[in-house]
Structures are given as structure tokens and as C-alpha cells.
mmCIF file of C-alpha atoms and ligand atoms in Angstrom:
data_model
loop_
_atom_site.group_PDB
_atom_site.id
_atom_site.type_symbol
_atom_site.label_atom_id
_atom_site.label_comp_id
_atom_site.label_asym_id
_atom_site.label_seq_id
_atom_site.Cartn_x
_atom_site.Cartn_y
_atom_site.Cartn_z
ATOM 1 C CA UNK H 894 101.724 96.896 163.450
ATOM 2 C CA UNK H 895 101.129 98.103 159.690
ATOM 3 C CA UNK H 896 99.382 96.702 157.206
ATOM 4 C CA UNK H 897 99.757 95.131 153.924
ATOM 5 C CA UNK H 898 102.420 96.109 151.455
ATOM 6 C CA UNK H 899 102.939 95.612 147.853
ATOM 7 C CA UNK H 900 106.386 95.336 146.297
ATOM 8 C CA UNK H 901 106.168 95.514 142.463
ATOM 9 C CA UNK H 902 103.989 92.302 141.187
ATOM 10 C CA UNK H 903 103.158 90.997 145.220
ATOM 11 C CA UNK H 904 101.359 91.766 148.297
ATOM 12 C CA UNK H 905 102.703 90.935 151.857
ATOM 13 C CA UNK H 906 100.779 91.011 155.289
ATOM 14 C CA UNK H 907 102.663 91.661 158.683
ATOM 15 C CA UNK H 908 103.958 88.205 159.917
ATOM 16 C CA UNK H 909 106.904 89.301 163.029
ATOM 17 C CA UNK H 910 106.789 92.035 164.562
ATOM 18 C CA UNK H 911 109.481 94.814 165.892
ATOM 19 C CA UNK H 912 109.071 93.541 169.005
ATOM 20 C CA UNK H 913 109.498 89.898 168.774
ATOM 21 C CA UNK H 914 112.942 90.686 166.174
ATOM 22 C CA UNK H 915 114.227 92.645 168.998
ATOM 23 C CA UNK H 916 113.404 89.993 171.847
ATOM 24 C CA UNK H 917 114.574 87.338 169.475
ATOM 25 C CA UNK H 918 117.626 89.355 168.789
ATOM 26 C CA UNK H 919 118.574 90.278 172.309
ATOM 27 C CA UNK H 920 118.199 86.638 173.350
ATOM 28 C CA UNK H 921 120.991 85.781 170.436
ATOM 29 C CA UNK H 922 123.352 88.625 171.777
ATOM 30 C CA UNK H 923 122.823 87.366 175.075
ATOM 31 C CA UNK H 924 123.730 83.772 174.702
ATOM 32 C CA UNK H 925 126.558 84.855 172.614
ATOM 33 C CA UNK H 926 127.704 87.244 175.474
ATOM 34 C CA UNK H 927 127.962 84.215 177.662
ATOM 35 C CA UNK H 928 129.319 81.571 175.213
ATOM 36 C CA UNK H 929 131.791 83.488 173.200
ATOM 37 C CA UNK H 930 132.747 85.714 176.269
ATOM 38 C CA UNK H 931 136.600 84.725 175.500
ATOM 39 C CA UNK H 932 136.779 83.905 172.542
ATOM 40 C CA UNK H 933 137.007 87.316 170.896
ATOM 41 C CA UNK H 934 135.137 86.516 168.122
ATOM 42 C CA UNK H 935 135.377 87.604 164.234
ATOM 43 C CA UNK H 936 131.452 88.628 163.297
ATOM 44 C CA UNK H 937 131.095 87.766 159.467
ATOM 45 C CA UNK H 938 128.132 89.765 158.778
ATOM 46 C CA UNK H 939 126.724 88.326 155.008
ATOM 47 C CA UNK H 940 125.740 90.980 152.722
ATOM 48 C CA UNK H 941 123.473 92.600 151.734
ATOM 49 C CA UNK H 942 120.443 90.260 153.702
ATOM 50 C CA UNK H 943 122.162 90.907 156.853
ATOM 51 C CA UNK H 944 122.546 94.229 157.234
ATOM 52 C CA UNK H 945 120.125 94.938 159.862
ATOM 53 C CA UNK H 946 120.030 92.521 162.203
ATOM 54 C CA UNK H 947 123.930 93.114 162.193
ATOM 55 C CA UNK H 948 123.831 95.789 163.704
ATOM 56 C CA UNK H 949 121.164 95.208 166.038
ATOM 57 C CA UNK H 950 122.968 92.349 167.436
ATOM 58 C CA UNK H 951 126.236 93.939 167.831
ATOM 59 C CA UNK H 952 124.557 96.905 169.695
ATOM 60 C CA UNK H 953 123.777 94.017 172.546
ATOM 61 C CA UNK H 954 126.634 92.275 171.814
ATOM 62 C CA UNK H 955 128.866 93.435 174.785
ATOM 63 C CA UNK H 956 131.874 91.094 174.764
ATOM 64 C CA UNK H 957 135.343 91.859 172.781
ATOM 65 C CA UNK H 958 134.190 91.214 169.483
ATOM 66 C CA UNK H 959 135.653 92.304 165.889
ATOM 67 C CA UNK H 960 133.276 92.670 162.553
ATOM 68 C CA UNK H 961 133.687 92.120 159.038
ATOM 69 C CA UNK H 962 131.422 92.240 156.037
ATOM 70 C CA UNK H 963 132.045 89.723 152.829
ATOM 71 C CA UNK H 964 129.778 88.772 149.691
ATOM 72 C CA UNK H 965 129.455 85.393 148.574
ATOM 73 C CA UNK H 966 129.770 84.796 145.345
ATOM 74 C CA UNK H 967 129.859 81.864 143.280
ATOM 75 C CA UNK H 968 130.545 81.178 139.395
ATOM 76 C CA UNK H 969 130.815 78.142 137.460
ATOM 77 C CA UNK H 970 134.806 77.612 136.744
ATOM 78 C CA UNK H 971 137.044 75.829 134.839
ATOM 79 C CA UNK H 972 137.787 72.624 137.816
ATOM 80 C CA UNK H 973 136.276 69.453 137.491
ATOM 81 C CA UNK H 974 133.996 70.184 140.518
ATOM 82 C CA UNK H 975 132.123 73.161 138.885
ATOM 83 C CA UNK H 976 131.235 75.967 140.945
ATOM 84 C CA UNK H 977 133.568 78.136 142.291
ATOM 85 C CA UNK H 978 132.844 79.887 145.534
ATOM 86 C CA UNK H 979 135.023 82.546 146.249
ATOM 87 C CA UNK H 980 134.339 85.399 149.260
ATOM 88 C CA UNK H 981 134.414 89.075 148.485
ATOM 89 C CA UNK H 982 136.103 91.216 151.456
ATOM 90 C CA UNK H 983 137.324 89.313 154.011
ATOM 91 C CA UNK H 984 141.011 90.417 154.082
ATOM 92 C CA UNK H 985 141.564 89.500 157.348
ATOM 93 C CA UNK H 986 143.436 86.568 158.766
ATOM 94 C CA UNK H 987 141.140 83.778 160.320
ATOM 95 C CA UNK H 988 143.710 81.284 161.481
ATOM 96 C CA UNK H 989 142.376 80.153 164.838
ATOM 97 C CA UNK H 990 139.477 82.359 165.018
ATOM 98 C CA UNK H 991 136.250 82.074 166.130
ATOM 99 C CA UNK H 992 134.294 82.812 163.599
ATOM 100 C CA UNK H 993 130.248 83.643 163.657
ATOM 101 C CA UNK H 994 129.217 84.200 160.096
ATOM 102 C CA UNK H 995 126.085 86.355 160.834
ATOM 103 C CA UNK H 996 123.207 85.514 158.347
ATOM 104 C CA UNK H 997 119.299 86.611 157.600
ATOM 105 C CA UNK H 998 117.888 83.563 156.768
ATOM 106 C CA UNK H 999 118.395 79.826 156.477
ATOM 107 C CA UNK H 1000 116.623 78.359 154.011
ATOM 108 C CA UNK H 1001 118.178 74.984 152.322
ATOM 109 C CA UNK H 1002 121.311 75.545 154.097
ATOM 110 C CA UNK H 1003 123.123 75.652 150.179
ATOM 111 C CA UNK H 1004 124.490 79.490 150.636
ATOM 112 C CA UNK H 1005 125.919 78.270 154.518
ATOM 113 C CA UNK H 1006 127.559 75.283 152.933
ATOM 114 C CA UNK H 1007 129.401 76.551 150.580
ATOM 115 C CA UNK H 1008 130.719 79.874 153.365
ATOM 116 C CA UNK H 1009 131.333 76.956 155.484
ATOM 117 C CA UNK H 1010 133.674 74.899 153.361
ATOM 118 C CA UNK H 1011 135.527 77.993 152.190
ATOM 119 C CA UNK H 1012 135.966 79.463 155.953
ATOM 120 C CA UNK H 1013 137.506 75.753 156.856
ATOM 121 C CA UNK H 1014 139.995 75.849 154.407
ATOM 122 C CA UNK H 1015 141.596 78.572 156.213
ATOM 123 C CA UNK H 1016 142.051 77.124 159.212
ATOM 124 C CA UNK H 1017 140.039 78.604 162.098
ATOM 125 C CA UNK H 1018 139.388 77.551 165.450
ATOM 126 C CA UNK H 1019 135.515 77.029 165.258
ATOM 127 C CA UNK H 1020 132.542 78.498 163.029
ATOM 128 C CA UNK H 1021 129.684 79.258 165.122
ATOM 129 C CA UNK H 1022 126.386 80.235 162.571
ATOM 130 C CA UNK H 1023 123.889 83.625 163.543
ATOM 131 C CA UNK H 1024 120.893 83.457 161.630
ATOM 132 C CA UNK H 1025 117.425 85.417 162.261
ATOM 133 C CA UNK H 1026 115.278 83.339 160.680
ATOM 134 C CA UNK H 1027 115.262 79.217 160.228
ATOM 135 C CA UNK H 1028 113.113 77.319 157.878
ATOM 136 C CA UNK H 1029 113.901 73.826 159.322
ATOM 137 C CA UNK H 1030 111.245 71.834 156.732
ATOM 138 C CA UNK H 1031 114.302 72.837 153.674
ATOM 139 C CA UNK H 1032 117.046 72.790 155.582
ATOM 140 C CA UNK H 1033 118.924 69.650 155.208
ATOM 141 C CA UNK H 1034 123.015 69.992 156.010
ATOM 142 C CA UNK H 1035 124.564 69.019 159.169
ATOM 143 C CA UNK H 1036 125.781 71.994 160.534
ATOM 144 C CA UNK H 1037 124.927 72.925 163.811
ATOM 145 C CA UNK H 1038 122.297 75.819 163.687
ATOM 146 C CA UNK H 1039 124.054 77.681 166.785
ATOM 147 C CA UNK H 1040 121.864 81.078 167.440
ATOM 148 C CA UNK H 1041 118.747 81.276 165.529
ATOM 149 C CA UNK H 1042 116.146 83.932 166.249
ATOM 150 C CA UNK H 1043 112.844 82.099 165.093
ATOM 151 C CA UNK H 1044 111.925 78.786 163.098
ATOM 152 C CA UNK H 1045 109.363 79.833 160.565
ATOM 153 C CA UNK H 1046 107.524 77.249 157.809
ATOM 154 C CA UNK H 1047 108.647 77.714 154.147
ATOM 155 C CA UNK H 1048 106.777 80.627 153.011
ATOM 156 C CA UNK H 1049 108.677 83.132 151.712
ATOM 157 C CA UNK H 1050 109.198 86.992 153.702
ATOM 158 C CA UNK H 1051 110.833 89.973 153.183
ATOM 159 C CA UNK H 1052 111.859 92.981 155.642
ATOM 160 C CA UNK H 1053 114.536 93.748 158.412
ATOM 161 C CA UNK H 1054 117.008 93.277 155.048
ATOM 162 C CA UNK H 1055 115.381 90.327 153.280
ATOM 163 C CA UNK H 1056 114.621 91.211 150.158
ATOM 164 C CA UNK H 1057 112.171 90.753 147.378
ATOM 165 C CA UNK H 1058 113.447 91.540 143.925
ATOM 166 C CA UNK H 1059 115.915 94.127 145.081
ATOM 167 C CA UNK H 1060 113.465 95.459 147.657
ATOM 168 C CA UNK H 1061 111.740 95.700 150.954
ATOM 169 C CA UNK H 1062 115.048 95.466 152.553
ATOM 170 C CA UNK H 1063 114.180 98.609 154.785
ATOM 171 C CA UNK H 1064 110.961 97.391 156.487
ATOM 172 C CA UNK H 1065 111.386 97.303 160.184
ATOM 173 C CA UNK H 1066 109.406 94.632 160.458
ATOM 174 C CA UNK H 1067 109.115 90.953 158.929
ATOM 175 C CA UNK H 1068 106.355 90.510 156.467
ATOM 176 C CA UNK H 1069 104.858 87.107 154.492
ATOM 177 C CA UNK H 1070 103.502 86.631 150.783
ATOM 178 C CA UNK H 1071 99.957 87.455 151.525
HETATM 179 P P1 LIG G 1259 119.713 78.878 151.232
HETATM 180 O O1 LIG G 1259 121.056 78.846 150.534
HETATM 181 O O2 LIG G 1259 119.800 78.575 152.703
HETATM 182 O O3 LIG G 1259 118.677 78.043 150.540
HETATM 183 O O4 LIG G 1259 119.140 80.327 151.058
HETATM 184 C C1 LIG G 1259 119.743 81.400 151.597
HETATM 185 C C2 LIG G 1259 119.368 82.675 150.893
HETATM 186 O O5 LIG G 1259 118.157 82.586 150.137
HETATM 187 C C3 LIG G 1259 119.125 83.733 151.929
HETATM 188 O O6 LIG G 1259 120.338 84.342 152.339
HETATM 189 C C4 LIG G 1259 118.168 84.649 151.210
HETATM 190 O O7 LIG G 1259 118.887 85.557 150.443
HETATM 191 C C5 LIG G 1259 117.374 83.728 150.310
HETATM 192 N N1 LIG G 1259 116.073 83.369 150.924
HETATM 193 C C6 LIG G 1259 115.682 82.175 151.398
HETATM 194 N N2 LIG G 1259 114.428 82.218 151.877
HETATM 195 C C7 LIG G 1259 114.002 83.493 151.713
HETATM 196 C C8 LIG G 1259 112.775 84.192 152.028
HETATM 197 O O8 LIG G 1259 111.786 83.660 152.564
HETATM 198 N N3 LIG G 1259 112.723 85.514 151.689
HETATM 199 C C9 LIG G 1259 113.765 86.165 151.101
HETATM 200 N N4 LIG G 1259 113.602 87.456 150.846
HETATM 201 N N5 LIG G 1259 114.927 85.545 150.795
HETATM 202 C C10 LIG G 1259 115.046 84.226 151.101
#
């Protein structure tokens, strides 16, 4: 495994390696393989954190499956209940899908809860949430967790498409602040 690398102001030491992303991710494709087997289920791959392990997990992914990529993006509005969350690029009609919104990390569960709500509103069948990495001490919403690749304590990585300030997207492997 490599050593340390700095991005702009900050230093980061090797913390998951290629190997234990790809075991983790296999294991996720394989218990979707099983679970989801016939469902034919709508991947909702959230950009840009997600990129990677998207497509490693639909390379094991081996069941009739469809993909999608959307932004979320949320602005403070003119309704009474403030923010606005509205998602950029899915055109495609959910109603009565199964639906596995495909993230990088969970953190306080905020981003999730606000796909979540939106994705209900339009009616699908179930929501089923792909995430590499879980920091279970700040997450603190009820929904299920489904396929998670690793829990990890609340320090703060970058790599395999987590970013920090615009970069380290494209390290192969997962790094922590050193
Ligand atoms: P949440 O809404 O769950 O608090 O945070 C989700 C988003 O925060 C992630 O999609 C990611 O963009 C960012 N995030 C949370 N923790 C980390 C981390 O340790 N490293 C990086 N690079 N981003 C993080």
C-alpha cells in the first residue's frame, strides 16, 4: 500500500486498502444478486462521490439491473419549510420501482434524508440504500442502512471518489486525515 499524501493544506495516511474495497464491494454485489434477483432494480448512483464504487459494484452485479446518475441539490426557497431539494437527472419513471440509491459515504444521514423523502413522493415500490462507507457514531435517521461496505469512526477520508476540496477523488484506495 502507498504512503502518505498531501492534498493542498492536509496530509492523509493509507487507512483501507484495494483489497478490502473490493472484498467489501463484492460482498454488497453479492447480497444484492440474491435479494434483488427479481426485482429488476433502478441503481441511483449519487454524483460525483459515487462514481467509483458504481461501477465496481455493477461489474459484480449480475442480476437484471438498470442505472441512473442524479445530483442532489438543495436551495433555500420561497415555502414555509425552507429548503428545497430538488434531483438533477433522473428522468426516468420510478413508479413501483425498486430503487437502490448507490452512495459513498454515510455520514449524519442529512444528504440520504432528504433523496429519501423526494424518491417517496414518487411513488416507488421500495428504496433499498448502497453505501461504501458508514460512520454509525453521526448517523442518526431511521432508515434502514441495507448494504454497507465498512463502519468506520468519524474521522474524515478521502479516495475511491470521496473527495477533499475538489480532490483526491481518483485514489484507488481509502485514505484518513493523518
Ligand atoms: P451526510 O449528509 O450523511 O452527513 O453526509 C454525506 C456527504 O458528506 C457525503 O456524500 C460526502 O460527500 C460528505 N462526507 C461525509 N463524511 C465524509 C468524509 O469522511 N470524507 C469526505 N471526503 N466526505 C465526507
Amino acid at each position: 500500500m502507498s504512503k502518505i499524501v498531501t492534498i493542498k493544506d492536509k496530509q492523509f495516511k493509507p487507512y483501507i486498502s484495494q483489497q478490502q474495497i473490493s472484498d467489501a464491494v463484492k460482498n454488497i454485489a453479492n447480497t444484492i444478486n440474491v435479494e434483488l434477483e427479481k426485482d429488476l432494480p433502478l441503481f441511483l448512483v449519487v454524483l460525483n462521490g459515487s462514481f467509483m464504487f458504481a461501477a465496481d459494484l455493477l461489474k459484480e452485479v449480475s442480476i437484471p439491473c438498470e442505472i441512473s446518475f442524479i445530483k442532489v441539490a438543495s436551495y433555500h426557497g420561497t415555502t414555509s419549510s425552507g429548503t428545497v431539494t430538488e434531483l438533477i437527472g433522473l428522468t426516468e419513471d420510478i413508479t413501483g420501482r425498486t430503487v437502490v440509491i448507490v452512495e459513498d459515504i454515510v455520514d449524519t444521514g442529512i444528504t440520504l434524508e432528504k433523496l429519501i423523502t423526494v424518491l417517496n413522493r414518487k411513488n416507488v415500490k421500495q428504496i433499498k440504500v448502497a453505501t461504501v462507507l458508514l460512520k454509525p457514531e453521526s448517523y442518526n435517521k431511521e432508515f434502514t442502512i441495507d448494504y454497507f461496505g465498512m463502519k468506520i469512526p468519524n474521522d474524515f477520508v478521502v479516495g475511491y471518489g470521496l473527495d477533499y476540496d475538489g480532490q483526491g477523488r481518483n485514489l484507488k484506495e481509502i485514505y484518513v486525515l493523518a
